[in-house]
Coordinates of C-alpha atoms in Angstrom, one line a residue:
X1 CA 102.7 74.0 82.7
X2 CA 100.6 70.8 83.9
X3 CA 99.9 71.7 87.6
X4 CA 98.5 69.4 89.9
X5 CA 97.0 70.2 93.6
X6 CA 96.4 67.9 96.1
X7 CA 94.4 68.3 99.3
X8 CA 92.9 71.9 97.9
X9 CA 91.8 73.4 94.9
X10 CA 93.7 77.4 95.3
X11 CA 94.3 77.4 91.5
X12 CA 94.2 81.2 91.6
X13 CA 97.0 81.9 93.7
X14 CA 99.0 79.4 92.1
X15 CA 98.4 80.7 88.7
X16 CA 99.5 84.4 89.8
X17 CA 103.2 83.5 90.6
X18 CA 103.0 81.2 87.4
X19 CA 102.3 84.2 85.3
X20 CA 104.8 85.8 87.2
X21 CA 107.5 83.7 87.5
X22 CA 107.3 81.5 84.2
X23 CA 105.8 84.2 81.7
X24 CA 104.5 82.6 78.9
X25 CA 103.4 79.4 80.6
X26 CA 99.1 78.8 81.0
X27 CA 97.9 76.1 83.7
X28 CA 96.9 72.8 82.4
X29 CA 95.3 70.8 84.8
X30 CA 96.2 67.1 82.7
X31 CA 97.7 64.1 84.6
X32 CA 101.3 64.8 84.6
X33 CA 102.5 61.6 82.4
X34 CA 106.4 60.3 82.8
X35 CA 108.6 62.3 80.3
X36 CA 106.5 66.1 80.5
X37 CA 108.9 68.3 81.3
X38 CA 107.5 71.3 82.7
X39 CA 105.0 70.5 85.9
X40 CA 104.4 71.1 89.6
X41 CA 102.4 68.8 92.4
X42 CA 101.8 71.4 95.1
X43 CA 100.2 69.0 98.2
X44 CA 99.0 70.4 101.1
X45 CA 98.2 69.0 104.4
X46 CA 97.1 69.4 108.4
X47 CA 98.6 68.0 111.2
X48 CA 98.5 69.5 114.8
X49 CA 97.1 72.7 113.7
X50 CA 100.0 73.0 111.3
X51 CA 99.8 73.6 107.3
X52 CA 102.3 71.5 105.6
X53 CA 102.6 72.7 101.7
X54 CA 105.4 70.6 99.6
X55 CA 105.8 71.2 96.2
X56 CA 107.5 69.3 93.0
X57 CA 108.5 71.4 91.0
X58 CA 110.1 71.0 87.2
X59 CA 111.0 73.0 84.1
X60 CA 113.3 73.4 80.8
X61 CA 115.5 70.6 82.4
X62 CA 115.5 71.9 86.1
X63 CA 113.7 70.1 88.8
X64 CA 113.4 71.0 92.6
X65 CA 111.4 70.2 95.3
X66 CA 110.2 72.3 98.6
X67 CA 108.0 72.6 101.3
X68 CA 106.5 75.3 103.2
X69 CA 104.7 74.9 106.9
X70 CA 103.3 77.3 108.8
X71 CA 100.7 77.2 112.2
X72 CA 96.9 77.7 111.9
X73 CA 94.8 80.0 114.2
X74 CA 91.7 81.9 114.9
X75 CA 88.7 81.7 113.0
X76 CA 87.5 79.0 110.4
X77 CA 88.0 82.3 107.9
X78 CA 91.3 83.4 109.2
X79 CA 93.2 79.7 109.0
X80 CA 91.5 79.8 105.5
X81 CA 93.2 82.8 104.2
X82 CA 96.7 80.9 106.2
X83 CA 96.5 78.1 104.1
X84 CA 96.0 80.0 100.6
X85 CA 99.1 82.5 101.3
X86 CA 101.0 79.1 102.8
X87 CA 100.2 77.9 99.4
X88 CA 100.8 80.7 97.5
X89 CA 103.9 81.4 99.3
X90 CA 105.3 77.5 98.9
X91 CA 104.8 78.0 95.1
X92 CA 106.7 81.1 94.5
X93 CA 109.6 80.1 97.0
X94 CA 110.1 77.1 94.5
X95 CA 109.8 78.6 91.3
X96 CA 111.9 81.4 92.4
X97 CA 114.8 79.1 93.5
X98 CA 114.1 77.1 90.5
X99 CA 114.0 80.2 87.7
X100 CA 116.8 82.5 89.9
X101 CA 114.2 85.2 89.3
X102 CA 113.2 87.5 92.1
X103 CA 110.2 89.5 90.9
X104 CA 110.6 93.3 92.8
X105 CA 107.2 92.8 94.0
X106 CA 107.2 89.3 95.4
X107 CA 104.4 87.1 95.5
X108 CA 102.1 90.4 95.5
X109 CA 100.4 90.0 92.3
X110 CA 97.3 92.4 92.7
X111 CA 96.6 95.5 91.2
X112 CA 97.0 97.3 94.8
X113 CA 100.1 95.8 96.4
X114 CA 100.1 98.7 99.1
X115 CA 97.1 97.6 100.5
X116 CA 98.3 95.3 103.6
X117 CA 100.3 98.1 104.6
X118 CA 97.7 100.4 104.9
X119 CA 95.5 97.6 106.7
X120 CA 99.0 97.1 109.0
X121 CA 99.3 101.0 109.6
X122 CA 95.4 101.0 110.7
X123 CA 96.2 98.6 112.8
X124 CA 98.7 100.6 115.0
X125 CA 102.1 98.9 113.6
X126 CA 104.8 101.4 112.5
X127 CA 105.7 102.6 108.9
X128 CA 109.0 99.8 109.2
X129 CA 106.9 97.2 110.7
X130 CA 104.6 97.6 107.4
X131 CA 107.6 97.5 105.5
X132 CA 109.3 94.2 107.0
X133 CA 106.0 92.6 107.0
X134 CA 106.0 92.9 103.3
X135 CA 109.8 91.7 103.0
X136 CA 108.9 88.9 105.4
X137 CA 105.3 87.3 104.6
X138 CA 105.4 88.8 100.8
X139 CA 109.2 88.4 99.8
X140 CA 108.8 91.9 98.4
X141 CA 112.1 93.7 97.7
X142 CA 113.3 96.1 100.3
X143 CA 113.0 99.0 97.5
X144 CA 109.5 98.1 96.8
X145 CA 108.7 97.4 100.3
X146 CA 109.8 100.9 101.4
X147 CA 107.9 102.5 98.8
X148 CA 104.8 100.8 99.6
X149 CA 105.4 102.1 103.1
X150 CA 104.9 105.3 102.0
X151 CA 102.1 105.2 99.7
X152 CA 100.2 102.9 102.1
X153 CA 100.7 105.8 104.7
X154 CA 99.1 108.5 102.3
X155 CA 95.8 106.0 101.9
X156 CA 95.7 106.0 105.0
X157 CA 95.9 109.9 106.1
X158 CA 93.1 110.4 103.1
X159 CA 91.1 107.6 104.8
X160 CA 91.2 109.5 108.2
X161 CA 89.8 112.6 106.2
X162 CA 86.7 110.4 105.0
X163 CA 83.3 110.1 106.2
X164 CA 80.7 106.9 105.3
X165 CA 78.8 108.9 103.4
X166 CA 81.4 110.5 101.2
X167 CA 82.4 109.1 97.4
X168 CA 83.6 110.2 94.5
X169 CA 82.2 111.2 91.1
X170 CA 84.4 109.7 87.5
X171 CA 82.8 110.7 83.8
X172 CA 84.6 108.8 81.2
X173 CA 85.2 110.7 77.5
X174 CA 85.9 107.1 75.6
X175 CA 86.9 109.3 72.3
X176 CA 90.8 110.0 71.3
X177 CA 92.4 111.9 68.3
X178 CA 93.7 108.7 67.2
X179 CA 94.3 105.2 69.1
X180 CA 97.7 104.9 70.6
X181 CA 100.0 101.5 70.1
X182 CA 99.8 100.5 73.7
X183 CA 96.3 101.1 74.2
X184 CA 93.4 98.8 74.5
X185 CA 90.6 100.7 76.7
X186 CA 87.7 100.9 74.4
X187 CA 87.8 104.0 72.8
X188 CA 86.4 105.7 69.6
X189 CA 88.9 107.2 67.1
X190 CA 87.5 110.9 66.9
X191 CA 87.8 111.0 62.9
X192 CA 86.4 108.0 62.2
X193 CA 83.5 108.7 64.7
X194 CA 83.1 112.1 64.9
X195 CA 78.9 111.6 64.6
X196 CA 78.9 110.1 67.8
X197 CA 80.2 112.4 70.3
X198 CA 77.2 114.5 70.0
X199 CA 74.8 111.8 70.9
X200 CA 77.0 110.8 73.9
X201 CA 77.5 114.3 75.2
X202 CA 73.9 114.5 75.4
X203 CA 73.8 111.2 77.0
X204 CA 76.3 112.1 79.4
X205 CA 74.8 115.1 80.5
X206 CA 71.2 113.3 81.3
X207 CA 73.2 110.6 83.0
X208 CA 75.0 113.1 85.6
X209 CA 71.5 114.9 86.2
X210 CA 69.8 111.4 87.1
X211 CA 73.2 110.8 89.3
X212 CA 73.2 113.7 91.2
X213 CA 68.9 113.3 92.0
X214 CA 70.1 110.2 93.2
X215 CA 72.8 111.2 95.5
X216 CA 71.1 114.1 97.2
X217 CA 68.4 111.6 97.8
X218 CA 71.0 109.1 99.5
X219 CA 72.2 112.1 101.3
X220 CA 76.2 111.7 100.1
X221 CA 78.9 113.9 99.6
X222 CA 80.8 114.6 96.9
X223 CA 84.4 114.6 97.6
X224 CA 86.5 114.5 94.2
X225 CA 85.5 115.0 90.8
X226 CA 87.7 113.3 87.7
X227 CA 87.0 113.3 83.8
X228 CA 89.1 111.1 82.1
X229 CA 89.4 109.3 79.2
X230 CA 90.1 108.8 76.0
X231 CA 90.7 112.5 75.6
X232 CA 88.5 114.7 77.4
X233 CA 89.1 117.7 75.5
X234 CA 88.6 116.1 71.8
X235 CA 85.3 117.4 73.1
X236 CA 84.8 120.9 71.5
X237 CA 84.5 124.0 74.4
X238 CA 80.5 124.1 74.3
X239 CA 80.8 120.3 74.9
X240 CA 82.9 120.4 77.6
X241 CA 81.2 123.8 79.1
X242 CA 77.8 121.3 78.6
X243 CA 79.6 118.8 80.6
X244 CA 80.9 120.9 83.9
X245 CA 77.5 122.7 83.9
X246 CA 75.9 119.8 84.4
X247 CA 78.0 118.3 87.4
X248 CA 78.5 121.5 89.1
X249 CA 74.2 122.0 88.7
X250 CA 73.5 118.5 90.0
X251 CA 76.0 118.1 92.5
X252 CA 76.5 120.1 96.3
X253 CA 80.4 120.6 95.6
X254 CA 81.0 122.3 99.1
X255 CA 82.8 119.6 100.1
X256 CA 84.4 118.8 96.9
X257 CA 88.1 119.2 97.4
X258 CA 89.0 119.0 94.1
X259 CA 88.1 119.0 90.2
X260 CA 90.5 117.5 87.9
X261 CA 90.3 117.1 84.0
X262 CA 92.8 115.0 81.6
X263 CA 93.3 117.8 79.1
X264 CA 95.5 114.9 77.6
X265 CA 97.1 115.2 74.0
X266 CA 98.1 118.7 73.1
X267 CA 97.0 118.8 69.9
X268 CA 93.4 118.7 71.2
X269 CA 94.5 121.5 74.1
X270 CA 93.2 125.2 72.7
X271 CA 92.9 128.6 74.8
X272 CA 88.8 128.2 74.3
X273 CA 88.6 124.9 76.0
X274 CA 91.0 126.0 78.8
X275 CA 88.8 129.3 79.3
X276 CA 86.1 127.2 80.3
X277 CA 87.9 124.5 82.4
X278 CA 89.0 127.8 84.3
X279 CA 85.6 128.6 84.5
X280 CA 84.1 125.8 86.2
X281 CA 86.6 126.2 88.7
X282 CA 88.9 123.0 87.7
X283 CA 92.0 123.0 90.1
X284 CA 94.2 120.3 88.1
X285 CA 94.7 119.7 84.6
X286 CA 96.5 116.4 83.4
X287 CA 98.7 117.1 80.1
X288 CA 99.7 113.2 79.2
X289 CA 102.7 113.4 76.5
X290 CA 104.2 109.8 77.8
X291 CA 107.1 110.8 76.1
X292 CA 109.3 113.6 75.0
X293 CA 110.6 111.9 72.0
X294 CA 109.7 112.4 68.3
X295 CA 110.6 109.1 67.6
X296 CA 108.9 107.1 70.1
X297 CA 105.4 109.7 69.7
X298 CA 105.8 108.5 65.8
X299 CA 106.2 104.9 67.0
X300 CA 103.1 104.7 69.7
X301 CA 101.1 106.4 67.0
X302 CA 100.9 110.4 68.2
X303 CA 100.3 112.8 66.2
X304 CA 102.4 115.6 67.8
X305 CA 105.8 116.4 68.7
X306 CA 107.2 117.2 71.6
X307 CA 107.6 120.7 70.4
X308 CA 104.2 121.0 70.3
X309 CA 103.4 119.7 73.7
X310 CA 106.0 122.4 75.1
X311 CA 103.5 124.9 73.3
X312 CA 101.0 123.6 74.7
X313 CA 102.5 123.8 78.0
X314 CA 103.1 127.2 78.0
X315 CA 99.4 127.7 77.3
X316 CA 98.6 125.9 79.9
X317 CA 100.8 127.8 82.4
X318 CA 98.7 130.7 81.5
X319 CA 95.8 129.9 83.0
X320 CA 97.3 129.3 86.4
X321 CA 95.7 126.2 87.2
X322 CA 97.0 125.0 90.6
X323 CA 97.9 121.7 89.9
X324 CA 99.7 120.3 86.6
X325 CA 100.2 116.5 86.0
X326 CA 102.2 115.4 83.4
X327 CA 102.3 111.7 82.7
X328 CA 105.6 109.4 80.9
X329 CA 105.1 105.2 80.3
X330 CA 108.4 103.2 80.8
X331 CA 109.0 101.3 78.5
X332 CA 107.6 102.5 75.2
X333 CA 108.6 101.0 71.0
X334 CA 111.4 102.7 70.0
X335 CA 112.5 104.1 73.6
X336 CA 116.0 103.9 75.4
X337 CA 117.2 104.8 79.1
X338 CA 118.4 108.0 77.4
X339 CA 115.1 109.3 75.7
X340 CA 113.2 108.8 78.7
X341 CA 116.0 110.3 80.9
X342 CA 115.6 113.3 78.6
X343 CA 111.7 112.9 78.5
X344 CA 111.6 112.9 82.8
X345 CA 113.7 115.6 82.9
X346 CA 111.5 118.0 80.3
X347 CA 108.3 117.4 82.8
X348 CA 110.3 118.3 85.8
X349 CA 111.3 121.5 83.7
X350 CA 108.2 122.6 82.8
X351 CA 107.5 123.4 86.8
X352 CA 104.3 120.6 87.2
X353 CA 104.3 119.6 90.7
X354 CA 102.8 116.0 89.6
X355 CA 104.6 113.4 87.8
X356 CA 103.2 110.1 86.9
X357 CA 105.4 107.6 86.2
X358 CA 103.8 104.8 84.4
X359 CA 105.5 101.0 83.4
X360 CA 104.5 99.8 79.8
X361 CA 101.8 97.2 80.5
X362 CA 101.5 94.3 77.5
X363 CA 97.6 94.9 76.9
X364 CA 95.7 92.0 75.1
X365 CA 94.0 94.0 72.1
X366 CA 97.0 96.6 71.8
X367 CA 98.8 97.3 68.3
X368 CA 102.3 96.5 70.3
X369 CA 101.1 92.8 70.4
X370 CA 98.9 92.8 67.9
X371 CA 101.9 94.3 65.4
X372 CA 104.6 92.6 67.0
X373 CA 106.3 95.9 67.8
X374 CA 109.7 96.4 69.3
X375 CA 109.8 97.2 73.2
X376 CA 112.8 97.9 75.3
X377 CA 113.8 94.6 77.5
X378 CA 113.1 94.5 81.3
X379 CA 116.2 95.6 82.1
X380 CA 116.3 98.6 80.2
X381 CA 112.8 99.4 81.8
X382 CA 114.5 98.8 85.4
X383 CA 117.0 101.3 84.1
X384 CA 114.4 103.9 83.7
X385 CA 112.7 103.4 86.6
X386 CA 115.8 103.4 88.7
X387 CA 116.7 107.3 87.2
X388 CA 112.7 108.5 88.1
X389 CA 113.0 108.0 91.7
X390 CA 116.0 109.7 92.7
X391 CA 115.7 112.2 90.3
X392 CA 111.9 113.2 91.2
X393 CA 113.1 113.1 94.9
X394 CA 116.0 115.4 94.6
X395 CA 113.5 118.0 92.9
X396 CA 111.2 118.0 95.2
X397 CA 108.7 114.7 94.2
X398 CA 107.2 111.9 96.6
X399 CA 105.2 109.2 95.8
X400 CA 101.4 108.9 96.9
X401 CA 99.8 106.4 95.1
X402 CA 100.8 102.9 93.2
X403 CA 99.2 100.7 91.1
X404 CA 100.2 97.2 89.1
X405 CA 98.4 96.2 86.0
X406 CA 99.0 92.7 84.3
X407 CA 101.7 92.1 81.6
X408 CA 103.8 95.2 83.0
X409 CA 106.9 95.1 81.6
X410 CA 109.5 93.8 84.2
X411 CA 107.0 93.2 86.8
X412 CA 107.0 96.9 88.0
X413 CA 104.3 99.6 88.8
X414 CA 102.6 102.5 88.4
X415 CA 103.3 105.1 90.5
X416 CA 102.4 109.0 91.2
X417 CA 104.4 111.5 92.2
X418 CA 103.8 114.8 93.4
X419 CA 105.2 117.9 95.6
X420 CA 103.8 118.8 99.0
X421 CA 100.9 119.2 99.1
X422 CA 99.6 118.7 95.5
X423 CA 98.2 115.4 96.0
X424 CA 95.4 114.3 93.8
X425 CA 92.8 112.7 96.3
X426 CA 90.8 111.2 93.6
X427 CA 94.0 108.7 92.6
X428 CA 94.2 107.6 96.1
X429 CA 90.2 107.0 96.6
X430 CA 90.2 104.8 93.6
X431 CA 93.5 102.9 93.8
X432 CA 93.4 102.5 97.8
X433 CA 89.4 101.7 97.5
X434 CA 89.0 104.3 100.4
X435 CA 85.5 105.2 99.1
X436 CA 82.9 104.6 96.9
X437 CA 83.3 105.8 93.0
X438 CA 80.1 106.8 90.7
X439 CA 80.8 106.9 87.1
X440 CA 78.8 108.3 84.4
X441 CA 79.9 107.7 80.7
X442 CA 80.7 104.6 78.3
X443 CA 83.0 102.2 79.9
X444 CA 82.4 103.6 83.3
X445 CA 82.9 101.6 86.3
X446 CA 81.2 102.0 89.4
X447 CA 82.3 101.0 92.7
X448 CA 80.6 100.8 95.6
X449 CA 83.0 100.2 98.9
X450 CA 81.0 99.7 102.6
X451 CA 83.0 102.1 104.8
X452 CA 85.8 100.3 107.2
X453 CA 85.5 96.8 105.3
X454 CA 86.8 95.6 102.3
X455 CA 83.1 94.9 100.7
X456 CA 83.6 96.2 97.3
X457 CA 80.7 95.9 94.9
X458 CA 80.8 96.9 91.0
X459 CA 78.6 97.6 88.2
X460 CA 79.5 98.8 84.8
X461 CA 77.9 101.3 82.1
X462 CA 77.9 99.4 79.0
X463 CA 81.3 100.0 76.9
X464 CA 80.6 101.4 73.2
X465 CA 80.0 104.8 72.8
X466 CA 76.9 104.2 70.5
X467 CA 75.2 101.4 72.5
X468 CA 75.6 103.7 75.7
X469 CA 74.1 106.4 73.9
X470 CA 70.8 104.3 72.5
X471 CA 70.3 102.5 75.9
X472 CA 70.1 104.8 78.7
X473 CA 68.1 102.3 81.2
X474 CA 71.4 100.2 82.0
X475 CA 72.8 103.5 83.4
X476 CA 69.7 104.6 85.1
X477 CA 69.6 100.7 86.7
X478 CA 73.6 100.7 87.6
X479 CA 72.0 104.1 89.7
X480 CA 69.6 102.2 91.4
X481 CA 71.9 99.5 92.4
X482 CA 74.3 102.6 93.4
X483 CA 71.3 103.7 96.0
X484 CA 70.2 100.7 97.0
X485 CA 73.8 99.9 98.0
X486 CA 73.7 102.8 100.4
X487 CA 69.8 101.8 102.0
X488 CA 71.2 98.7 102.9
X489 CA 74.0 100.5 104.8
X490 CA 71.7 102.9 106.3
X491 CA 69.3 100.3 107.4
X492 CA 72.4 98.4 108.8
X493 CA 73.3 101.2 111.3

């Protein structure tokens, strides 16, 4: 779509509702020239401390115009951020009168879309004034708004919980059994790289030491542990023993509320390797079948059934672990309503007490594009989606945390679900940005938030597996940003 803006240059917000809105389209910033047929002018201007945003709007055949005003107020900063949603919001008004599509989450395009309610909620306003500020300033969908109500409410009861000085520790395993079809993190294929894990286990375990120096030295607390992946337990037993040992020797856990390891696939879940997550004291283990379906674990590439992950479930249940999370994607090749009715139902049967609910998210890099495979259609997706909720409610489930990603299938979310109680606090840190996040391992991204602001700064480890391994100083430096992050605050105060 040629797009041209006039009186401001707020691409960004205008491309969001165009990938939302007219999927497919890219921005071209051309002169629009008589006969193009898909375009938009969006023209802003000021009068009398009053935004005035008109757009022109025209595709496959339709055309429509609109305009938008709003007033201007406070700060230099604060009418800034006025005239981008004024913008923003002109934009998706048109195109959504123009297309007849109402996206469930509005013009909210960000990965967090909970976020201004937890901001409203600090602020003193009630849980339905959070909620019909979303309908009203973000056209979110009453559905969607009311469940962003809720998660935004557990952010902030974790945030109340928090002190400055408090973060959270992530080690990354980048290595699977084999890549799945949706997937396009970068991680290493286990049998075609089984020489590197070794090397990078070794890594690992230096990198945590130098971590944890550094955070007794910067006097922080841990507060939530995660290993994730990849597959944290393709690692063999000793590895994973090697691992723990390491974080539970280098860090002061009496704060740490909680240790949680992806155990993942269950073809890579054994008795040994759940002795030792036992062991070291792990209080939630994530079991990850995304489906329950033989067909559709063929089709995204498993290589176990869903017999075997009920094995592997009973296993589990014999270590009494406190907290079981069992994760299903919406939306997989080869799935229907149905199967993932019957796949929801099998999770809520095996007694876990969290549920994540993913939506299939269109990854660049992913064998589903990349093959060309087959997908169930938006409204099949909705279908599903529409059965999780009411169904996790009625046995017990509420959601805690959400997340979007881009290319999700129907424009919907991520969402976690859990009984009373059996919250994972390490979901809501990361995905609310309640606190700062160290992460050892390839791939790893560290985050470093400034208490009561929305200051975010990142660094990352480098991404390969072998390069991470051979190249230890770009870890040891992302550290030293890590602790220079938290002088700085120090010497603020």
């Amino acid at each position: 779509m040629k797009l041209e803006l006039r009186g401001h240059d707020e691409r960004y917000v205008v491309e969001q509702s165009l990938m939302n809105l007219f999927p497919g389209e890219k921005p071209v910033y051309e002169p629009i020239l008589p006969g193009d047929g898909t375009w938009a002018i969006v023209s802003l201007r000021e009068e009398e401390s009053r935004c005035h945003v008109t757009v022109e709007l025209s595709c496959r055949g339709k055309a429509l115009p609109y305009s938008y005003d709003c007033p201007l107020s406070g700060t230099d900063f604060e009418k800034e951020g006025q005239r981008r949603h004024a913008i923003a919001a002109a934009f998706f008004l048109a195109a959504r009168q123009l297309t007849g599509v109402n996206p469930p989450w509005g013009m909210l395009t960000g990965v967090r879309p909970d976020k201004p309610v937890t901001w409203a909620l600090s602020e003193g306003k009630t849980p339905a004034q959070a909620q019909a500020m979303l309908e009203r300033e973000y056209f979110v969908t009453p559905e969607r708004a009311a469940l962003a109500a809720e998660t935004g409410a557990q952010a902030l009861y974790a945030a109340r919980d928090l002190d400055p000085r408090d973060m959270a520790v992530y080690v990354g395993i980048p290595f699977c059994p084999t890549r799945c079809a949706y997937c396009s993190f970068v991680s290493q294929s286990v049998e075609k790289s089984f020489s590197l894990v070794p090397p990078y286990v070794d890594a690992l375990v230096e990198e945590i030491k130098a971590g944890g120096r550094m955070v007794r030295e910067q006097g922080l607390r841990c507060r939530a542990f995660y290993m994730g992946g990849g597959t944290p337990t393709t690692l063999t037993a000793e590895q994973m023993d090697r691992v723990l040992t390491a974080f539970e020797e280098s860090f002061d856990l009496s704060c740490c509320g909680e240790i949680t390891v992806e155990a993942g696939r269950p073809d890579t879940i054994t008795a040994e390797k759940l002795a030792v997550l036992k062991a070291h004291g792990v209080d939630r283990v994530s079991v990850n079948p995304q489906t329950m379906e033989d067909h559709v674990l063929r089709a995204i590439g498993r290589r176990h059934t869903a017999a075997e992950l009920s094995a592997a479930m009973e296993l589990v249940a014999k270590y009494d672990f406190p907290h079981v999370n069992m994760d299903l994607i919406a939306g997989l090749p080869e799935d229907t309503p149905e199967g993932f009715r019957r796949s929801l139902d099998a999770c809520i049967a095996f007694g876990t007490d969290n549920v994540t609910v993913h939506t299939l998210a269109l990854k660049k890099g992913s064998r589903i594009l990349l093959e060309g495979l087959r997908v169930p259609a938006p409204e099949a997706v909705a279908e599903m989606l529409d059965y999780a909720a009411p169904t996790l409610r009625s046995a017990g489930f509420a959601p805690y945390y959400l997340y979007r990603q881009k290319y999700m299938s129907g424009s919907f979310e991520n969402i976690g679900w859990s009984r009373s109680g059996a919250q994972c606090l390490y979901n809501i840190y990361i995905m609310s940005e309640l606190c700062s996040i160290l992460s050892f391992g390839a791939g790893g991204s560290t985050k470093m938030v400034e208490p009561g602001t929305n200051h975010i700064e990142r660094v990352f480890n480098l991404k390969y597996p072998r390069e991470y391994t051979e190249r230890p100083e770009k870890s040891l430096a992302n550290q030293a940003a890590f602790a220079a992050f938290y002088r700085s605050l120090k010497g603020a105060q």
